[in-house]
Structure formats: structure tokens, C-alpha cells
XYZ file of C-alpha atoms in Angstrom:
319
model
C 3.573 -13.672 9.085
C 0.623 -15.112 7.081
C -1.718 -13.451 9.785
C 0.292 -10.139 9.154
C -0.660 -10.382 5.667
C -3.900 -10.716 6.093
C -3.818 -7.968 7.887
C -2.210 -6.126 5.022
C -4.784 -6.839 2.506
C -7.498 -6.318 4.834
C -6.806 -2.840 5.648
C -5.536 -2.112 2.145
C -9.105 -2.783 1.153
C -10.452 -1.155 3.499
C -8.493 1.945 2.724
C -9.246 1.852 -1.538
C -12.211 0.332 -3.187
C -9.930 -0.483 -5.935
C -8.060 -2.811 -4.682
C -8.920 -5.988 -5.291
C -7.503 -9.489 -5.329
C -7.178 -12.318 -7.692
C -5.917 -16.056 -7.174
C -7.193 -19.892 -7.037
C -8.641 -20.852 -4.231
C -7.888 -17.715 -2.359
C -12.053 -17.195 -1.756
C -13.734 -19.535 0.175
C -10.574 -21.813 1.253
C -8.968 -18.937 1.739
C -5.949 -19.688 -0.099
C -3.247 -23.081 0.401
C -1.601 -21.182 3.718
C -5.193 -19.335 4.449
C -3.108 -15.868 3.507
C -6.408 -14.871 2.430
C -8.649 -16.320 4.726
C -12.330 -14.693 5.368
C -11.375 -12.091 3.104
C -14.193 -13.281 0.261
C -16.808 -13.136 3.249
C -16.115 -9.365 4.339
C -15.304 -7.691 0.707
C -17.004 -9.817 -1.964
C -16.160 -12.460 -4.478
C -16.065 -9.207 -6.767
C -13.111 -7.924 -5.101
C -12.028 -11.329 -3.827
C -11.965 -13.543 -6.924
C -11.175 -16.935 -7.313
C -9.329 -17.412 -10.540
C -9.422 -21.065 -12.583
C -6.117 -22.757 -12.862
C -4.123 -20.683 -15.094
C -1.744 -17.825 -13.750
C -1.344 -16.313 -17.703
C -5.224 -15.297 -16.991
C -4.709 -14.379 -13.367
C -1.894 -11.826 -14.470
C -3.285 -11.019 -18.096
C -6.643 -9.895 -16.076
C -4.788 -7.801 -13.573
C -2.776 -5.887 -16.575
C -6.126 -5.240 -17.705
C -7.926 -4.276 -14.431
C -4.648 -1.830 -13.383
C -4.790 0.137 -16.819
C -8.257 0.803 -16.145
C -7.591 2.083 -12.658
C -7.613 -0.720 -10.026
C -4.949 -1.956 -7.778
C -4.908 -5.795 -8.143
C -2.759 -8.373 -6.094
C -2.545 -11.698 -7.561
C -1.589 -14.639 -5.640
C -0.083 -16.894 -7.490
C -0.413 -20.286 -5.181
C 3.142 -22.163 -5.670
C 6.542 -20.116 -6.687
C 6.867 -23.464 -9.378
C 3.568 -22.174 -10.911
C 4.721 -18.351 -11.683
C 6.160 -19.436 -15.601
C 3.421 -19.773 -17.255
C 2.263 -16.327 -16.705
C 6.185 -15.265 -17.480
C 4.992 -13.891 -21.019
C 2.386 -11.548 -18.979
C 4.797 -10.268 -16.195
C 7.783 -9.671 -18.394
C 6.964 -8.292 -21.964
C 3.689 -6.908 -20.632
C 3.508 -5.643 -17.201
C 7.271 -4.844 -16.748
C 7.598 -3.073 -19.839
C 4.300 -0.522 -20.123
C 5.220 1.911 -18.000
C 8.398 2.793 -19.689
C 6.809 2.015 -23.360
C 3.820 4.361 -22.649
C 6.625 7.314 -21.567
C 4.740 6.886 -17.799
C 1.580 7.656 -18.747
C 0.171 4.272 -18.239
C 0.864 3.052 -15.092
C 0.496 -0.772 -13.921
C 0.092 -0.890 -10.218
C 0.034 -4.455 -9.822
C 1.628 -6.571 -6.767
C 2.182 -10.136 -7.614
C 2.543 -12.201 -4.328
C 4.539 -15.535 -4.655
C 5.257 -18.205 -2.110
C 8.747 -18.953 -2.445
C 11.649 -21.338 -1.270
C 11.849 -24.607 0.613
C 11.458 -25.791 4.515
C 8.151 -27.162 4.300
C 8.719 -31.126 2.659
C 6.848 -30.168 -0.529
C 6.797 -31.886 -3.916
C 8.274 -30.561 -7.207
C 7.372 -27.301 -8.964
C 6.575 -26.400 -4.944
C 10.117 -25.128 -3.070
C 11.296 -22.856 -6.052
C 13.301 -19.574 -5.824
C 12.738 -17.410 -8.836
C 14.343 -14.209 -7.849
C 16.928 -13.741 -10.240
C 14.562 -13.766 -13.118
C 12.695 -10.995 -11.956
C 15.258 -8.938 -10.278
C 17.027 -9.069 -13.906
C 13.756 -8.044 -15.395
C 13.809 -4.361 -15.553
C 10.810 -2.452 -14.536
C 9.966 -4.440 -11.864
C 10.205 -4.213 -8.343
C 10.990 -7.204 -5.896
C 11.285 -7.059 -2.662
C 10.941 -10.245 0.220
C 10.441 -9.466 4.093
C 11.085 -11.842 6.835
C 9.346 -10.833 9.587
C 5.287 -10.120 10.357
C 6.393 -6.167 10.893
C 8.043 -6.061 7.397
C 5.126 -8.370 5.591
C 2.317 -5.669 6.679
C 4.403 -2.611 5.818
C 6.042 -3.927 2.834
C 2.646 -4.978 1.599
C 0.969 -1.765 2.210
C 3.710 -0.208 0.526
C 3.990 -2.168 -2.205
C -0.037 -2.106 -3.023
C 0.713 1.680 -2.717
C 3.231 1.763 -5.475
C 2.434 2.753 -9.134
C 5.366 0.075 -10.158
C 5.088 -3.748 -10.274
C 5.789 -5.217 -7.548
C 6.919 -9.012 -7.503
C 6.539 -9.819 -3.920
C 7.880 -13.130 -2.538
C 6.724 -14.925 0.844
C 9.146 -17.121 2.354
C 7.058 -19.892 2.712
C 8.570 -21.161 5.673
C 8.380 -17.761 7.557
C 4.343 -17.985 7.505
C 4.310 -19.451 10.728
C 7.319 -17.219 12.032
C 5.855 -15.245 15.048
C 6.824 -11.408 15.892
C 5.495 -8.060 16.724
C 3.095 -6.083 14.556
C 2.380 -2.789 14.964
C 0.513 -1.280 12.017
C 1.495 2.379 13.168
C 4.847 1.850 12.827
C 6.608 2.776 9.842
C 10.333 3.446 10.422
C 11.985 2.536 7.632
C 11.414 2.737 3.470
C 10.333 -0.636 2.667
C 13.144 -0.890 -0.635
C 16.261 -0.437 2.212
C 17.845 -3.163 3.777
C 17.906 -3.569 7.409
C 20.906 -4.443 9.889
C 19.694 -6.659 12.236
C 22.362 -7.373 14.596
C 25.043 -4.236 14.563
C 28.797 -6.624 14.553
C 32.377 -5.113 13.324
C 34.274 -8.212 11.814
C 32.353 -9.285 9.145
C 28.804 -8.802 7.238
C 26.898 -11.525 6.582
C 23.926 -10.803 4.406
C 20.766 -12.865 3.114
C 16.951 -12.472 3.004
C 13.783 -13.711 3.509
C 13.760 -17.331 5.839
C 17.372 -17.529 6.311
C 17.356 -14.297 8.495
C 17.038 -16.112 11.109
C 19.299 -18.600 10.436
C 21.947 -16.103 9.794
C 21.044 -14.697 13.117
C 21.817 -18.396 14.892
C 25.088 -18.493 12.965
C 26.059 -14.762 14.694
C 25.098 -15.825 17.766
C 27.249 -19.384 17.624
C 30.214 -17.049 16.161
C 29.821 -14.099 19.179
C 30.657 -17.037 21.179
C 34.070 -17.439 20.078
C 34.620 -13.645 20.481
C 33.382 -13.158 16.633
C 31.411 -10.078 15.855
C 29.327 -10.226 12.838
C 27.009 -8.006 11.477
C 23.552 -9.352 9.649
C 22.170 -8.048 7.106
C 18.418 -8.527 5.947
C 18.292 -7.218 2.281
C 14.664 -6.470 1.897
C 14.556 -5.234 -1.178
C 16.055 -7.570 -4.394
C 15.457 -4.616 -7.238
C 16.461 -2.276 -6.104
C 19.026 -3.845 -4.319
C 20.029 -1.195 -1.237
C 23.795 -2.009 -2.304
C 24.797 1.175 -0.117
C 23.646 -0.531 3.097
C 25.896 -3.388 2.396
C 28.995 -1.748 1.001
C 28.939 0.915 3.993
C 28.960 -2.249 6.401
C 31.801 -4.014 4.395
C 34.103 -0.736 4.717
C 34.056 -1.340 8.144
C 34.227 -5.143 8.468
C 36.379 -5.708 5.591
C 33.982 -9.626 5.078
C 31.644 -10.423 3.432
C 29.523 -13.758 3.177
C 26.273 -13.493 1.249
C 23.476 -16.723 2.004
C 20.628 -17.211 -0.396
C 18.516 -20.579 -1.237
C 18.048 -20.189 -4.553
C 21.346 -22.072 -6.892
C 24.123 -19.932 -6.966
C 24.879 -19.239 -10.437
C 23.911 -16.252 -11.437
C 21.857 -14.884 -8.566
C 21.078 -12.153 -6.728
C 24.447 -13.191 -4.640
C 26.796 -13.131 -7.656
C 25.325 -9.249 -8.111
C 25.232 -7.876 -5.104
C 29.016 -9.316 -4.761
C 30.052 -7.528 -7.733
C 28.866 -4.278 -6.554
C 30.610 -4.336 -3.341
C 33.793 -5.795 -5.151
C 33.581 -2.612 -7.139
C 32.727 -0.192 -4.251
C 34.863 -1.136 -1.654
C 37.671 -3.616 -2.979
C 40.501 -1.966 -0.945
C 38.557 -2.518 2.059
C 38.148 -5.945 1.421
C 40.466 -8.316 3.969
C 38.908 -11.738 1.934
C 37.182 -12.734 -0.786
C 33.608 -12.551 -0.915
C 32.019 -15.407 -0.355
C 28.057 -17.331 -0.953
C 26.068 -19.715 0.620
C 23.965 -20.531 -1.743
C 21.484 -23.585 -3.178
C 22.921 -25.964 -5.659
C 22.992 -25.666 -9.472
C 20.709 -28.450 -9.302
C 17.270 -28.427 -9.542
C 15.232 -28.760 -6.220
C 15.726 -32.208 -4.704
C 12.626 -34.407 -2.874
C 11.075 -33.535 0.316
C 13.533 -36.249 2.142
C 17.302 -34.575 0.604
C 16.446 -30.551 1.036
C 17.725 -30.192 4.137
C 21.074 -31.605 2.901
C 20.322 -28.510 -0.153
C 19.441 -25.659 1.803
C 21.700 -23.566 3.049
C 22.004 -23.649 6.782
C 24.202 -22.615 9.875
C 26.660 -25.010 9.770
C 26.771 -24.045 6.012
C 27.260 -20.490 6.992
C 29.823 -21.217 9.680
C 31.547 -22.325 7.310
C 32.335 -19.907 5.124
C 32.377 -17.387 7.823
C 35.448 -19.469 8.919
C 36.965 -19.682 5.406
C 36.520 -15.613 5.283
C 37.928 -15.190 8.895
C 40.682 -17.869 7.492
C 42.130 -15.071 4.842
């Protein structure tokens, strides 16, 4: 995936000599997971800049550099490190579009390593989501695989909205097919992934594939469950997922950010809403804990995971 993104920004360059990126470190290191890497050396440290540590500058700049016509993508180099530059993204970049009547438009994509896997330190396996999928005017959207990463990069650099987008940090090193001429589906839709009948089980980013292992362990025991990769957090493709739940009657949503309040407690509601006579059991979430993120040595026992998801498939199957 991180190779797929490089890929991304590399022909997105190539394509519009306004885009442009900003970030620490992302020049001659290439960035912490070398997203960026040789990048500096083919375009420029003009379009390739390496920021100083502070992501209120990073963003502030890029509000700047989009209302006078470029296309910027920040990186911002830990999903921990995104709040200081909170003030920027949601009273500024968010909110000019709408407050200028669309005449100003901010086309700026925000990249963000998120979530856990990888035995980091504090401030460094964060999920922020929820804060800007509840932020109106701005569009977030997380892929899983090296297809989606290129084409929902391309697409989102494309865009005249913000775009928050998040990189499962653990899914860097997840290998797959690219192929840049393919373009089958709109990058703000969700995607089944495995077609099942009994009961939808949807999540995003790096627990794709662990949903995926938990199908296949169910399918053993004559289970047929359908997996859902959302895509797209705002908008949320809740059509996808209610037209799946009319026809399995389950639902068990998996996220790794803490539960309360997330994007599983929303996308719950809507399908609770949509297809509530349809529903054979409650909905159910496999979610982080309301805690914050534990060390390196206790997040396995915090992420979700299959036997996690097993679970609740069982409980929902229970009903």
C-alpha cells in the first residue's frame, strides 16, 4: 500500500503542476514509512516541502496555498499529532467553502497514519475518525487495499472538498494488485468484499482483512457472511449496508477506534432506522475500548480481532 501511494502522488504530480506536498521529513527521508520516498528528488523541494514540527503551520499553509489555486496534500506524520492543527482543519478549512457560498474552494487532502498493529508508543496508534466524520464539510474516507489507496488518492487530490484521508498504518506493508487503469467503482461507496446471505459484517481500513479471516472460520460451520469494506466514513454509503442487512437480517459492525460514539454507533442508527423490521438481532460492535490506547506490549489484548468478531457474530446468530 505505501508503494501504491507513492504511486498516487507521483502521477498526481505529474498530471497538475499545482499539486504539491507538505509534511516533516517527507523530503529527503522520505517520510517515517518512506510514503514519500524520492519524491523531493524528481519534483523539487518547492513542490515537495519539508515542513518544521508544527502541523497548525503545515495545514494553516495549505489553506493558504489552496485559496490561491494549488492542490496541497499534507502529511501529517503520526494520527496522535493531527490536534494541534484541529483549529486549522475545523473552523478554517471545513467551514470556507460553505461560508464563502462555494466560491472559495479548499482542495486540500490531509493524509493521516492511523490505528494500531505496529508496537508504537503513545500519541502513535490513534483513531480520530469520529471527530472528523462529525465535522461537517469534510470528507473522510480510509481504503484498505493498494488498488483503493491509488484510486482513492487520485480521487481525493481531484476533489474541490477536504479530504481527511486516513492510512491504516498497518496495511502499508499489505500486498495486492494495482492497476492504475482501473477505476470501477466511486471512491465514496463501500465495497462488498465477500457476497454471504446470513449476516453483514462491516468495518474498514486494517481490519478488512481480519473480518475476511473471521468469514472464512464462520463458512466453515456452514455460516454465510457477507463483508463489508466501508470506504468512505463521510459520507458514509449507508445504502450499501442497509440493502445487505434487508437480506441478512445481522449486523456486526468492527472498528478500532473506542466505541462510544463512533462511526459504529452511527452507521448502526441508520440501519436501525432503515431496515428495523428486517432486523432478526440486535446490532452489534466490535470496537476499541473507552480507554485510551494502551502500551506497545497490551494492544493486541485492545484491538479488535477475529476471535473478537466471532464472537459477536455468535451472539447475533444466538438471537
Amino acid at each position: 500500500m505505501a508503494h501504491a501511494l507513492n504511486r498516487g502522488l507521483r502521477d498526481a504530480m505529474e498530471d497538475d503542476e499545482k499539486v504539491l506536498l507538505i509534511g516533516e521529513d517527507i523530503g529527503r527521508l522520505g517520510g517515517v514509512f518512506r510514503v514519500t520516498d524520492g519524491l523531493q528528488k524528481h519534483f523539487h523541494e518547492l513542490r515537495v516541502v519539508d515542513a518544521p514540527l508544527g502541523e497548525a503551520g503545515i495545514v494553516g499553509s495549505a489553506v493558504g496555498l489552496a485559496m490561491a489555486g494549488y492542490r496541497p496534500v499534507c502529511e501529517i506524520q503520526f494520527d496522535g499529532f493531527v490536534f494541534p492543527a484541529a483549529n486549522q482543519i475545523i473552523t478554517q478549512l471545513a467551514k470556507y467553502r460553505h461560508r464563502s457560498s462555494g466560491m472559495v474552494k479548499l482542495p486540500v487532502v490531509i493524509r493521516i497514519p492511523v490505528g494500531g498493529g505496529i508496537g508504537a508508543i503513545e500519541h502513535h496508534s490513534e483513531s480520530p475518525e469520529a471527530y472528523f466524520a462529525h465535522t461537517a464539510g469534510l470528507r473522510v474516507v480510509c481504503p484498505s487495499t493498494p488498488q483503493d489507496a491509488y484510486h482513492m488518492l487520485r480521487a481525493a487530490i481531484r476533489c474541490e472538498d477536504p479530504v481527511i484521508f486516513l492510512e491504516p498504518k498497518k496495511s502499508y506493508w499489505r500486498k495486492g494488485e494495482l492497476d492504475k487503469t482501473s477505476h470501477d467503482q466511486p471512491w465514496d461507496r463501500a465495497r462488498i468484499v465477500r457476497a454471504g446471505s446470513d449476516l453483514t459484517l462491516v468495518t474498514y481500513g486494517a481490519l478488512v482483512p481480519v473480518a475476511l479471516n473471521a468469514a472464512s472460520a464462520l463458512a466453515e460451520e456452514s455460516r454465510d457472511v457477507e463483508v463489508i469494506d466501508l470506504r468512505s466514513l463521510s459520507p458514509i454509503d449507508d445504502e450499501t449496508v442497509v440493502a445487505s442487512v434487508r437480506r441478512t437480517g445481522r449486523l456486526v459492525i468492527a472498528h478500532e477506534a473506542s466505541q462510544s460514539a463512533g462511526v459504529g454507533a452511527e452507521l448502526a442508527t441508520r440501519v436501525q432506522a432503515e431496515a428495523f423490521y428486517e432486523l432478526q438481532a440486535p446490532i452489534l460492535r466490535v470496537t476499541g475500548y473507552d480507554t485510551p490506547y494502551p502500551p506497545s506490549r497490551l494492544e493486541a489484548d485492545w484491538l479488535p480481532n477475529t476471535d473478537r468478531i466471532l464472537d459477536a457474530c455468535d451472539a447475533s446468530y444466538g438471537h
